[in-house]
Amino acid sequence: MKAPYRLYLNENQIPDAWYNLRADMPVLPDPLRNPATGAPAGLEDLTPVFCEELAKQELDGKTRYFDIPGPVMDIYRQYRPSPLVRAYNLEKALGTPAKIYYKFEGNNTCGSHKINSAVPQVYYAKQQGLTALTTETGAGQWGSALAEACAYFNMPLTVYMVKVSYEQKPYRKAVMQTFGADVIPSPSDTTNVGRAILEKDPNTTGSLGCAISEAVEKAVTTPGTRYVLGSVLNQVLLHQSIIGQEARIAMDMLDEYPDVVIGCAGGGSNLGGLIAPYMSDKLNGKANPRIVAVEPASCPSFTRGKYAYDFCDTGRITPLARMYTLGCGFIPSANHAGGLRYHGMSPILSKLYHDGLMEAVAVEQTRVFEAATMFARLETILPAPESAHAIRAAIDEALRCKESGQKETILFGLTGTGFFDMSAYTRFNEGTMTDTIPTDEQLQASFDTLPKVPGLDD
Amino acid sequence: MKAPYRLYLNENQIPDAWYNLRADMPVLPDPLRNPATGAPAGLEDLTPVFCEELAKQELDGKTRYFDIPGPVMDIYRQYRPSPLVRAYNLEKALGTPAKIYYKFEGNNTCGSHKINSAVPQVYYAKQQGLTALTTETGAGQWGSALAEACAYFNMPLTVYMVKVSYEQKPYRKAVMQTFGADVIPSPSDTTNVGRAILEKDPNTTGSLGCAISEAVEKAVTTPGTRYVLGSVLNQVLLHQSIIGQEARIAMDMLDEYPDVVIGCAGGGSNLGGLIAPYMSDKLNGKANPRIVAVEPASCPSFTRGKYAYDFCDTGRITPLARMYTLGCGFIPSANHAGGLRYHGMSPILSKLYHDGLMEAVAVEQTRVFEAATMFARLETILPAPESAHAIRAAIDEALRCKESGQKETILFGLTGTGFFDMSAYTRFNEGTMTDTIPTDEQLQASFDTLPKVPGLDD
């Protein structure tokens, strides 16, 4: 079958179970740990923060497939399957012998893949009889997705939005408010953590780690309330496996197998979901595709971070996770535009990277926006800056193929649209965008704040 | 076949010709006329303003089908076919026995159906060897679409953007600029028409009619430059027939035939395209669906306008068209949010309406945003305010069916997404949105400016 520009599966080809990559890993990621005792976290540690079913998914490294509940499937069917697109025009413009495919997740109101995990998280919370949820959002994709899912299930939601995004993205805020969410700029004076950070640095632009601290504090101090997170966690990668599974089915229909699979990586939700079936092949010795994570040079957790136990939040109140991290106190330069601002990385992906099963590259934002603009003009989709990191790497791979004459097949994840990131595009268009790369000294100062784990580091 | 949530045709089901509704009309719309002589406009009147091939399409009431050129098909295949969606959740929430379908045209960067006509218009201009284009835009959908098409074909573009939108929609402006367009708020001091309007009323918020005048003046006074328009014209309705033809194929696959077809109407481009095959059935006596145009109560050209010859622009420099019009001097209240601000209406649709072949309703914007918010929460698409006019009417029809118990099938056009209209949503959310309906006196004052046609009105 010759690839069409866009291949849509039909609805009954949507997988009806999420695939749990951990079940195929020879060695599981290190467990979450209680920061006070150093003991591996169990259900009782997680359920005060997370809804019960999600806490179970978080800890379950054995079950290979989780059935997708009917009401979740019903919403998936409203905006899925997402198309697998052959980038014919991009290939032609690059003059590459490579074939470029992308899985596009932006066909919904929140404009990104985040809705794939938002829907089940709200569903399980509703099932448990919870009465409110809290979360944080950076660029706003996750907050919009969760607000949409909460509106659908009629669940009240408070969103702590990183202050710099709150100010730069009024339309994102308006989307969340349209869906009925309460949106608060973080750090705020509504939590102890927020007040402490504000006292230390009243002019902080905020960080994802800090917003997480506030959302968690609010959840554990409010009855009937739990916290939900849009990336990093195992449960989120589980839900996002829908992306990779659909991509795999569509690629199989075209008799294609990728030589390289590329995804942008902030906390790892999209990347972990996209690569799941291909990493499975790799772990099971069935195939050996390259897997490439792309991160911003201004927030380079894979390429310059440490593989260490760290807090998931700036306020140091969450369990400890072993992951590639820049230190939970790391705050990327305010000059950095759009998403992928998290100090750490999914423990699953961190483990795979540490074991040499995947690669990572860091790219500078001016090169990212060059790629984004080229892509927009050729492919009729104006990409989110986050997604454009993957575009940049895919273009670089395609140019390498042009150089070498190799006819490789490239698959990348196009996680969303850039409709809400136009101020960043404006800076790029006006030539005022610059690159900011943290110095070794800055990173070292941040590493110095890494926690000791009782019993391990004593 | 049970309707899936979203039905995507495959690429080779995209029609390869546009359908010209005029070829089936028993009496053609009245011709465009030269305002100085009153004579019907011929090619020689149109080609100084429009590219030649488009001028031919404008005047051709006989040719039933126009082949879609290959390079245009190539771009259509990048974002088409657009899905036909069954609004299961909306139906359920309304408790209606009616089936509600919508054709969704927002899956592309400009976020609306406008790209369907932008692509061929730029293609034909390029074929003719033109070196620049001008246009106007109101809410910004057309400008974004045209900028995208111009980027694709490497054609310089100047966009006159209605000042109120220019100020309220900085992101729209940024999208156009990302695609390389020069965006100027209208009225401006770059044209005689603009300067004259500014002198009369320095605080005017602008109007589509005024922006058209500026864009036309700029085109006819700049060598190698022509003007392109995103609605109203026969050529635009021709290109937009792709919407209705696809909808028809998908509905046929589901064994469905609409009892009522609903579209929002500003200049008529979406409505004319969506209804084309169904109006054809009606004209040929094969079926008798109701066809409903929905317009804003604040700019009610069908429901309160006059069927008369009028200028297409505020500056009174275009040919005269016979259409439903509020008078070319009519400027809707600045309180009116988002699109559908044009004083006139497609001559084709005006003729069909005048001959009793279709209906029209006017709706107030607070009711429109109520419908939009309900729809967003249920259907995972946050609609453009323009599109939400059609949603409002579809909901009202579905509620009528609930009342009467009739199991009708409703089809409406969801022309685009509301990502760029969040300031209007914010006003609605905050309860500060109000309705502004022109008084009879205001309309009469505007009608008084209708031109006399030499030889007809003498």
Coordinates of C-alpha atoms in Angstrom, one line a residue, chain B residues 71 80 123 253 265 277 374 405:
Chain B
P71 CA -0.9 20.8 -7.4
R80 CA -8.3 16.5 3.7
Y123 CA -2.1 28.5 -7.5
M253 CA -21.9 5.7 3.0
A265 CA -23.3 32.7 7.0
P277 CA -24.9 18.9 -3.4
M374 CA -21.7 23.3 25.8
G405 CA -40.6 13.6 18.8

